[in-house]
Amino acid sequence: MRLRRVARELTSTGLPFPDALAVALQRWMRRYAPSTVSSMVETARAIQFYRESPAAIVFRAAARASGAAPTPAPSLTVRGIAERIRKDSSEAADAVLLALVSGGARYRSVRELRWGDVENDRITLRWTKTNKKQRPSYFRVPDVAWVRRRLRKYVRRAPQGPWAARPKLFYVKDTQMAAVAPPRALRRAVATELVETSGLEMAAQALGNSARTVAVHYAAAPSAGAARWAGRLCESL
């Protein structure tokens, strides 16, 4: 095991860690190829980390023993969430509808909507969890009569002045919206639907996450490469 081997070499010098590493590095550079030297230096870095944080060894062992947790199955479907919204005329249900239309947007993003952000044919999200530079995200309003009817009252002309000073469209709490549909259930429902129809990468774009995050937390789906390999394998067998 390389970790044990490098630790033994460092200890055998009888020097403090920085000096021991300098001596060992000179020895490795004379004996091994550059790629091997690089690997051994990274191993020495790991040894230093585990010396300073010994509990991390236990955490690493536990992670390897348990394996990766499976992606939870969706508890609701898009159709099921839409049915809940249609039966509920509250402001919270309207906010959940906007989250659904906006690609499974986080509830905080919907609660931050201001006058001018909802138009007849477009929704503009100006606040997102992962959007550090605050680039807007745009979503089309579907051409569905009841959806457009519900959202019409939120089409307000944007007043003059900065966006942050505009009146908010909603004054509801996450808990009120969650009573209509739990936020994670909504995002999983949207992700599952999009993965089935358009693939993992397109689902990630709509949810505002990386494809890896969507696959881990929202929809159990192969990457584009893994999906393509299945097709290629069918041709080869």
PDB file of C-alpha atoms in Angstrom:
ATOM      1  CA  MET A   1       0.000   0.000   0.000  1.00  0.00           C
ATOM      2  CA  ARG A   2       1.527   3.299  -1.127  1.00  0.00           C
ATOM      3  CA  LEU A   3       0.301   5.232   1.927  1.00  0.00           C
ATOM      4  CA  ARG A   4       2.109   2.863   4.302  1.00  0.00           C
ATOM      5  CA  ARG A   5       5.224   2.792   2.134  1.00  0.00           C
ATOM      6  CA  VAL A   6       5.549   6.585   1.953  1.00  0.00           C
ATOM      7  CA  ALA A   7       4.850   6.945   5.683  1.00  0.00           C
ATOM      8  CA  ARG A   8       7.597   4.436   6.438  1.00  0.00           C
ATOM      9  CA  GLU A   9      10.098   6.301   4.247  1.00  0.00           C
ATOM     10  CA  LEU A  10       9.281   9.631   5.912  1.00  0.00           C
ATOM     11  CA  THR A  11       9.533   8.161   9.424  1.00  0.00           C
ATOM     12  CA  SER A  12      12.837   6.437   8.681  1.00  0.00           C
ATOM     13  CA  THR A  13      14.586   9.785   8.212  1.00  0.00           C
ATOM     14  CA  GLY A  14      13.988  10.700  11.874  1.00  0.00           C
ATOM     15  CA  LEU A  15      13.350  14.301  10.815  1.00  0.00           C
ATOM     16  CA  PRO A  16      10.355  16.638  11.250  1.00  0.00           C
ATOM     17  CA  PHE A  17       7.786  16.235   8.506  1.00  0.00           C
ATOM     18  CA  PRO A  18       8.882  19.140   6.217  1.00  0.00           C
ATOM     19  CA  ASP A  19      12.548  18.101   6.357  1.00  0.00           C
ATOM     20  CA  ALA A  20      11.677  14.434   5.967  1.00  0.00           C
ATOM     21  CA  LEU A  21       9.633  15.203   2.871  1.00  0.00           C
ATOM     22  CA  ALA A  22      12.494  17.255   1.372  1.00  0.00           C
ATOM     23  CA  VAL A  23      14.941  14.363   1.893  1.00  0.00           C
ATOM     24  CA  ALA A  24      12.499  11.770   0.575  1.00  0.00           C
ATOM     25  CA  LEU A  25      11.685  13.932  -2.455  1.00  0.00           C
ATOM     26  CA  GLN A  26      15.331  14.051  -3.500  1.00  0.00           C
ATOM     27  CA  ARG A  27      15.484  10.275  -3.172  1.00  0.00           C
ATOM     28  CA  TRP A  28      12.296   9.749  -5.218  1.00  0.00           C
ATOM     29  CA  MET A  29      13.461  12.076  -7.979  1.00  0.00           C
ATOM     30  CA  ARG A  30      16.603   9.961  -8.437  1.00  0.00           C
ATOM     31  CA  ARG A  31      14.704   6.650  -8.461  1.00  0.00           C
ATOM     32  CA  TYR A  32      11.329   7.148 -10.097  1.00  0.00           C
ATOM     33  CA  ALA A  33       9.591   8.614 -13.106  1.00  0.00           C
ATOM     34  CA  PRO A  34       8.000  12.089 -12.728  1.00  0.00           C
ATOM     35  CA  SER A  35       4.473  10.667 -12.634  1.00  0.00           C
ATOM     36  CA  THR A  36       5.412   8.340  -9.777  1.00  0.00           C
ATOM     37  CA  VAL A  37       7.119  11.165  -7.886  1.00  0.00           C
ATOM     38  CA  SER A  38       3.987  13.286  -8.254  1.00  0.00           C
ATOM     39  CA  SER A  39       1.851  10.454  -6.921  1.00  0.00           C
ATOM     40  CA  MET A  40       4.125   9.942  -3.909  1.00  0.00           C
ATOM     41  CA  VAL A  41       4.081  13.668  -3.101  1.00  0.00           C
ATOM     42  CA  GLU A  42       0.266  13.586  -3.153  1.00  0.00           C
ATOM     43  CA  THR A  43       0.408  10.591  -0.814  1.00  0.00           C
ATOM     44  CA  ALA A  44       2.669  12.569   1.535  1.00  0.00           C
ATOM     45  CA  ARG A  45       0.127  15.398   1.435  1.00  0.00           C
ATOM     46  CA  ALA A  46      -2.576  12.922   2.476  1.00  0.00           C
ATOM     47  CA  ILE A  47      -0.393  11.662   5.335  1.00  0.00           C
ATOM     48  CA  GLN A  48       0.052  15.193   6.638  1.00  0.00           C
ATOM     49  CA  PHE A  49      -3.720  15.782   6.416  1.00  0.00           C
ATOM     50  CA  TYR A  50      -4.545  12.590   8.332  1.00  0.00           C
ATOM     51  CA  ARG A  51      -1.972  13.412  11.008  1.00  0.00           C
ATOM     52  CA  GLU A  52      -3.652  16.786  11.587  1.00  0.00           C
ATOM     53  CA  SER A  53      -7.191  15.345  11.300  1.00  0.00           C
ATOM     54  CA  PRO A  54      -7.063  11.692  12.417  1.00  0.00           C
ATOM     55  CA  ALA A  55     -10.866  11.443  12.538  1.00  0.00           C
ATOM     56  CA  ALA A  56     -10.879  11.878   8.755  1.00  0.00           C
ATOM     57  CA  ILE A  57      -9.497   8.333   8.438  1.00  0.00           C
ATOM     58  CA  VAL A  58     -12.614   6.992  10.130  1.00  0.00           C
ATOM     59  CA  PHE A  59     -14.862   9.120   7.918  1.00  0.00           C
ATOM     60  CA  ARG A  60     -13.101   7.860   4.817  1.00  0.00           C
ATOM     61  CA  ALA A  61     -13.394   4.248   5.900  1.00  0.00           C
ATOM     62  CA  ALA A  62     -17.091   4.707   6.662  1.00  0.00           C
ATOM     63  CA  ALA A  63     -17.736   6.269   3.257  1.00  0.00           C
ATOM     64  CA  ARG A  64     -16.000   3.409   1.472  1.00  0.00           C
ATOM     65  CA  ALA A  65     -17.840   0.796   3.511  1.00  0.00           C
ATOM     66  CA  SER A  66     -21.302   2.272   2.955  1.00  0.00           C
ATOM     67  CA  GLY A  67     -20.911   3.185  -0.722  1.00  0.00           C
ATOM     68  CA  ALA A  68     -22.766   5.964  -2.501  1.00  0.00           C
ATOM     69  CA  ALA A  69     -26.339   6.517  -1.377  1.00  0.00           C
ATOM     70  CA  PRO A  70     -28.918   5.812  -4.093  1.00  0.00           C
ATOM     71  CA  THR A  71     -30.918   8.705  -5.517  1.00  0.00           C
ATOM     72  CA  PRO A  72     -34.329   8.791  -3.788  1.00  0.00           C
ATOM     73  CA  ALA A  73     -37.313   7.912  -5.953  1.00  0.00           C
ATOM     74  CA  PRO A  74     -39.730  10.770  -6.658  1.00  0.00           C
ATOM     75  CA  SER A  75     -42.701  10.842  -4.289  1.00  0.00           C
ATOM     76  CA  LEU A  76     -44.855  13.016  -6.576  1.00  0.00           C
ATOM     77  CA  THR A  77     -45.269  13.442 -10.316  1.00  0.00           C
ATOM     78  CA  VAL A  78     -45.611  16.702 -12.229  1.00  0.00           C
ATOM     79  CA  ARG A  79     -49.212  15.803 -12.997  1.00  0.00           C
ATOM     80  CA  GLY A  80     -49.881  15.060  -9.335  1.00  0.00           C
ATOM     81  CA  ILE A  81     -48.438  18.418  -8.262  1.00  0.00           C
ATOM     82  CA  ALA A  82     -50.487  20.217 -10.923  1.00  0.00           C
ATOM     83  CA  GLU A  83     -53.652  18.547  -9.620  1.00  0.00           C
ATOM     84  CA  ARG A  84     -52.857  19.728  -6.092  1.00  0.00           C
ATOM     85  CA  ILE A  85     -52.391  23.280  -7.350  1.00  0.00           C
ATOM     86  CA  ARG A  86     -55.659  23.286  -9.294  1.00  0.00           C
ATOM     87  CA  LYS A  87     -57.559  22.245  -6.168  1.00  0.00           C
ATOM     88  CA  ASP A  88     -55.944  24.972  -4.057  1.00  0.00           C
ATOM     89  CA  SER A  89     -56.710  28.635  -4.751  1.00  0.00           C
ATOM     90  CA  SER A  90     -54.286  30.036  -2.164  1.00  0.00           C
ATOM     91  CA  GLU A  91     -51.386  32.398  -2.809  1.00  0.00           C
ATOM     92  CA  ALA A  92     -49.023  29.623  -1.714  1.00  0.00           C
ATOM     93  CA  ALA A  93     -50.404  27.342  -4.450  1.00  0.00           C
ATOM     94  CA  ASP A  94     -49.875  30.135  -7.005  1.00  0.00           C
ATOM     95  CA  ALA A  95     -46.268  30.403  -5.836  1.00  0.00           C
ATOM     96  CA  VAL A  96     -45.786  26.638  -6.219  1.00  0.00           C
ATOM     97  CA  LEU A  97     -47.250  26.891  -9.728  1.00  0.00           C
ATOM     98  CA  LEU A  98     -44.632  29.490 -10.572  1.00  0.00           C
ATOM     99  CA  ALA A  99     -41.935  27.195  -9.181  1.00  0.00           C
ATOM    100  CA  LEU A 100     -43.249  24.386 -11.383  1.00  0.00           C
ATOM    101  CA  VAL A 101     -43.377  26.575 -14.488  1.00  0.00           C
ATOM    102  CA  SER A 102     -39.860  27.846 -13.706  1.00  0.00           C
ATOM    103  CA  GLY A 103     -38.241  24.435 -14.079  1.00  0.00           C
ATOM    104  CA  GLY A 104     -38.702  23.301 -10.479  1.00  0.00           C
ATOM    105  CA  ALA A 105     -37.304  26.542  -9.080  1.00  0.00           C
ATOM    106  CA  ARG A 106     -36.380  26.704  -5.413  1.00  0.00           C
ATOM    107  CA  TYR A 107     -39.086  28.272  -3.308  1.00  0.00           C
ATOM    108  CA  ARG A 108     -36.777  31.068  -2.178  1.00  0.00           C
ATOM    109  CA  SER A 109     -36.280  32.025  -5.839  1.00  0.00           C
ATOM    110  CA  VAL A 110     -40.050  32.324  -6.278  1.00  0.00           C
ATOM    111  CA  ARG A 111     -40.500  34.313  -3.074  1.00  0.00           C
ATOM    112  CA  GLU A 112     -37.931  36.797  -4.372  1.00  0.00           C
ATOM    113  CA  LEU A 113     -39.913  37.522  -7.556  1.00  0.00           C
ATOM    114  CA  ARG A 114     -40.732  41.229  -7.969  1.00  0.00           C
ATOM    115  CA  TRP A 115     -43.050  43.324 -10.075  1.00  0.00           C
ATOM    116  CA  GLY A 116     -42.033  42.961 -13.719  1.00  0.00           C
ATOM    117  CA  ASP A 117     -40.551  39.466 -13.311  1.00  0.00           C
ATOM    118  CA  VAL A 118     -43.742  37.724 -14.465  1.00  0.00           C
ATOM    119  CA  GLU A 119     -44.903  38.636 -17.965  1.00  0.00           C
ATOM    120  CA  ASN A 120     -47.634  37.197 -20.158  1.00  0.00           C
ATOM    121  CA  ASP A 121     -45.228  34.831 -21.909  1.00  0.00           C
ATOM    122  CA  ARG A 122     -42.097  34.806 -19.744  1.00  0.00           C
ATOM    123  CA  ILE A 123     -40.879  34.468 -16.185  1.00  0.00           C
ATOM    124  CA  THR A 124     -37.547  35.914 -15.115  1.00  0.00           C
ATOM    125  CA  LEU A 125     -35.825  34.491 -12.048  1.00  0.00           C
ATOM    126  CA  ARG A 126     -33.428  37.050 -10.619  1.00  0.00           C
ATOM    127  CA  TRP A 127     -32.424  35.243  -7.402  1.00  0.00           C
ATOM    128  CA  THR A 128     -31.042  31.703  -7.390  1.00  0.00           C
ATOM    129  CA  LYS A 129     -29.058  29.744  -4.816  1.00  0.00           C
ATOM    130  CA  THR A 130     -26.153  28.893  -7.123  1.00  0.00           C
ATOM    131  CA  ASN A 131     -26.139  32.101  -9.178  1.00  0.00           C
ATOM    132  CA  LYS A 132     -23.442  34.159  -7.470  1.00  0.00           C
ATOM    133  CA  LYS A 133     -23.314  36.783 -10.213  1.00  0.00           C
ATOM    134  CA  GLN A 134     -27.116  37.019 -10.345  1.00  0.00           C
ATOM    135  CA  ARG A 135     -27.554  36.231 -14.023  1.00  0.00           C
ATOM    136  CA  PRO A 136     -31.279  36.027 -14.784  1.00  0.00           C
ATOM    137  CA  SER A 137     -32.902  32.752 -15.802  1.00  0.00           C
ATOM    138  CA  TYR A 138     -35.811  32.831 -18.234  1.00  0.00           C
ATOM    139  CA  PHE A 139     -38.747  30.438 -18.554  1.00  0.00           C
ATOM    140  CA  ARG A 140     -41.634  30.479 -20.986  1.00  0.00           C
ATOM    141  CA  VAL A 141     -45.180  30.406 -19.646  1.00  0.00           C
ATOM    142  CA  PRO A 142     -46.826  27.285 -21.093  1.00  0.00           C
ATOM    143  CA  ASP A 143     -49.768  27.785 -23.402  1.00  0.00           C
ATOM    144  CA  VAL A 144     -52.183  26.133 -20.984  1.00  0.00           C
ATOM    145  CA  ALA A 145     -55.383  28.069 -20.275  1.00  0.00           C
ATOM    146  CA  TRP A 146     -55.683  27.442 -16.527  1.00  0.00           C
ATOM    147  CA  VAL A 147     -51.990  28.159 -15.918  1.00  0.00           C
ATOM    148  CA  ARG A 148     -52.145  31.490 -17.734  1.00  0.00           C
ATOM    149  CA  ARG A 149     -55.347  32.383 -15.879  1.00  0.00           C
ATOM    150  CA  ARG A 150     -53.737  31.723 -12.493  1.00  0.00           C
ATOM    151  CA  LEU A 151     -50.610  33.708 -13.301  1.00  0.00           C
ATOM    152  CA  ARG A 152     -52.272  36.686 -14.984  1.00  0.00           C
ATOM    153  CA  LYS A 153     -52.771  38.578 -11.720  1.00  0.00           C
ATOM    154  CA  TYR A 154     -49.006  38.528 -11.107  1.00  0.00           C
ATOM    155  CA  VAL A 155     -48.229  40.346 -14.353  1.00  0.00           C
ATOM    156  CA  ARG A 156     -47.328  43.781 -12.968  1.00  0.00           C
ATOM    157  CA  ARG A 157     -45.548  46.595 -14.739  1.00  0.00           C
ATOM    158  CA  ALA A 158     -42.049  47.093 -13.351  1.00  0.00           C
ATOM    159  CA  PRO A 159     -41.720  50.486 -11.606  1.00  0.00           C
ATOM    160  CA  GLN A 160     -38.763  52.783 -12.108  1.00  0.00           C
ATOM    161  CA  GLY A 161     -35.749  52.160  -9.907  1.00  0.00           C
ATOM    162  CA  PRO A 162     -33.529  49.243  -8.936  1.00  0.00           C
ATOM    163  CA  TRP A 163     -34.912  45.709  -8.975  1.00  0.00           C
ATOM    164  CA  ALA A 164     -34.349  45.212  -5.229  1.00  0.00           C
ATOM    165  CA  ALA A 165     -36.615  48.166  -4.469  1.00  0.00           C
ATOM    166  CA  ARG A 166     -39.559  46.781  -6.420  1.00  0.00           C
ATOM    167  CA  PRO A 167     -42.521  45.301  -4.499  1.00  0.00           C
ATOM    168  CA  LYS A 168     -42.457  41.528  -4.114  1.00  0.00           C
ATOM    169  CA  LEU A 169     -45.097  39.419  -5.823  1.00  0.00           C
ATOM    170  CA  PHE A 170     -45.495  36.978  -2.941  1.00  0.00           C
ATOM    171  CA  TYR A 171     -45.599  37.261   0.815  1.00  0.00           C
ATOM    172  CA  VAL A 172     -45.776  33.576   1.681  1.00  0.00           C
ATOM    173  CA  LYS A 173     -43.477  31.308   3.661  1.00  0.00           C
ATOM    174  CA  ASP A 174     -41.660  28.202   2.500  1.00  0.00           C
ATOM    175  CA  THR A 175     -43.736  26.170   4.944  1.00  0.00           C
ATOM    176  CA  GLN A 176     -46.952  27.347   3.292  1.00  0.00           C
ATOM    177  CA  MET A 177     -45.631  26.387  -0.127  1.00  0.00           C
ATOM    178  CA  ALA A 178     -44.357  23.057   1.206  1.00  0.00           C
ATOM    179  CA  ALA A 179     -47.869  22.251   2.420  1.00  0.00           C
ATOM    180  CA  VAL A 180     -48.939  22.313  -1.241  1.00  0.00           C
ATOM    181  CA  ALA A 181     -45.914  20.324  -2.449  1.00  0.00           C
ATOM    182  CA  PRO A 182     -42.615  19.664  -0.625  1.00  0.00           C
ATOM    183  CA  PRO A 183     -39.828  21.565  -2.412  1.00  0.00           C
ATOM    184  CA  ARG A 184     -37.521  18.591  -2.890  1.00  0.00           C
ATOM    185  CA  ALA A 185     -40.449  16.496  -4.177  1.00  0.00           C
ATOM    186  CA  LEU A 186     -41.224  19.177  -6.755  1.00  0.00           C
ATOM    187  CA  ARG A 187     -37.627  19.343  -7.981  1.00  0.00           C
ATOM    188  CA  ARG A 188     -37.420  15.561  -8.197  1.00  0.00           C
ATOM    189  CA  ALA A 189     -40.672  15.411 -10.163  1.00  0.00           C
ATOM    190  CA  VAL A 190     -39.404  18.021 -12.645  1.00  0.00           C
ATOM    191  CA  ALA A 191     -36.005  16.336 -12.920  1.00  0.00           C
ATOM    192  CA  THR A 192     -37.532  12.898 -13.512  1.00  0.00           C
ATOM    193  CA  GLU A 193     -39.842  14.229 -16.222  1.00  0.00           C
ATOM    194  CA  LEU A 194     -37.060  16.108 -18.002  1.00  0.00           C
ATOM    195  CA  VAL A 195     -34.572  13.252 -17.774  1.00  0.00           C
ATOM    196  CA  GLU A 196     -37.091  10.903 -19.368  1.00  0.00           C
ATOM    197  CA  THR A 197     -37.924  13.284 -22.219  1.00  0.00           C
ATOM    198  CA  SER A 198     -34.745  15.297 -22.784  1.00  0.00           C
ATOM    199  CA  GLY A 199     -31.840  13.717 -20.927  1.00  0.00           C
ATOM    200  CA  LEU A 200     -29.769  14.501 -17.856  1.00  0.00           C
ATOM    201  CA  GLU A 201     -27.955  17.562 -19.205  1.00  0.00           C
ATOM    202  CA  MET A 202     -31.172  19.326 -20.239  1.00  0.00           C
ATOM    203  CA  ALA A 203     -32.700  18.570 -16.841  1.00  0.00           C
ATOM    204  CA  ALA A 204     -29.649  20.108 -15.166  1.00  0.00           C
ATOM    205  CA  GLN A 205     -30.020  23.299 -17.219  1.00  0.00           C
ATOM    206  CA  ALA A 206     -33.662  23.687 -16.214  1.00  0.00           C
ATOM    207  CA  LEU A 207     -33.009  23.058 -12.511  1.00  0.00           C
ATOM    208  CA  GLY A 208     -29.919  25.262 -12.429  1.00  0.00           C
ATOM    209  CA  ASN A 209     -27.663  22.459 -11.190  1.00  0.00           C
ATOM    210  CA  SER A 210     -24.826  20.410 -12.584  1.00  0.00           C
ATOM    211  CA  ALA A 211     -25.716  17.106 -14.216  1.00  0.00           C
ATOM    212  CA  ARG A 212     -23.884  15.326 -11.403  1.00  0.00           C
ATOM    213  CA  THR A 213     -25.990  17.050  -8.724  1.00  0.00           C
ATOM    214  CA  VAL A 214     -29.209  16.194 -10.558  1.00  0.00           C
ATOM    215  CA  ALA A 215     -28.179  12.535 -10.835  1.00  0.00           C
ATOM    216  CA  VAL A 216     -27.192  12.362  -7.146  1.00  0.00           C
ATOM    217  CA  HIS A 217     -30.118  14.224  -5.574  1.00  0.00           C
ATOM    218  CA  TYR A 218     -33.029  14.441  -7.985  1.00  0.00           C
ATOM    219  CA  ALA A 219     -33.238  11.776 -10.705  1.00  0.00           C
ATOM    220  CA  ALA A 220     -31.420   8.463 -11.044  1.00  0.00           C
ATOM    221  CA  ALA A 221     -30.146   8.779 -14.593  1.00  0.00           C
ATOM    222  CA  PRO A 222     -27.014   7.821 -16.535  1.00  0.00           C
ATOM    223  CA  SER A 223     -24.756  10.539 -17.859  1.00  0.00           C
ATOM    224  CA  ALA A 224     -24.798  11.264 -21.599  1.00  0.00           C
ATOM    225  CA  GLY A 225     -21.642   9.191 -21.997  1.00  0.00           C
ATOM    226  CA  ALA A 226     -23.049   6.253 -20.056  1.00  0.00           C
ATOM    227  CA  ALA A 227     -26.271   6.350 -22.069  1.00  0.00           C
ATOM    228  CA  ARG A 228     -24.348   6.477 -25.331  1.00  0.00           C
ATOM    229  CA  TRP A 229     -22.219   3.531 -24.251  1.00  0.00           C
ATOM    230  CA  ALA A 230     -25.351   1.411 -23.785  1.00  0.00           C
ATOM    231  CA  GLY A 231     -26.337   2.148 -27.388  1.00  0.00           C
ATOM    232  CA  ARG A 232     -22.842   1.414 -28.665  1.00  0.00           C
ATOM    233  CA  LEU A 233     -22.728  -1.831 -26.720  1.00  0.00           C
ATOM    234  CA  CYS A 234     -25.993  -2.962 -28.327  1.00  0.00           C
ATOM    235  CA  GLU A 235     -24.368  -2.499 -31.727  1.00  0.00           C
ATOM    236  CA  SER A 236     -21.302  -4.497 -30.710  1.00  0.00           C
ATOM    237  CA  LEU A 237     -22.979  -7.506 -29.096  1.00  0.00           C
TER     238      LEU A 237
END
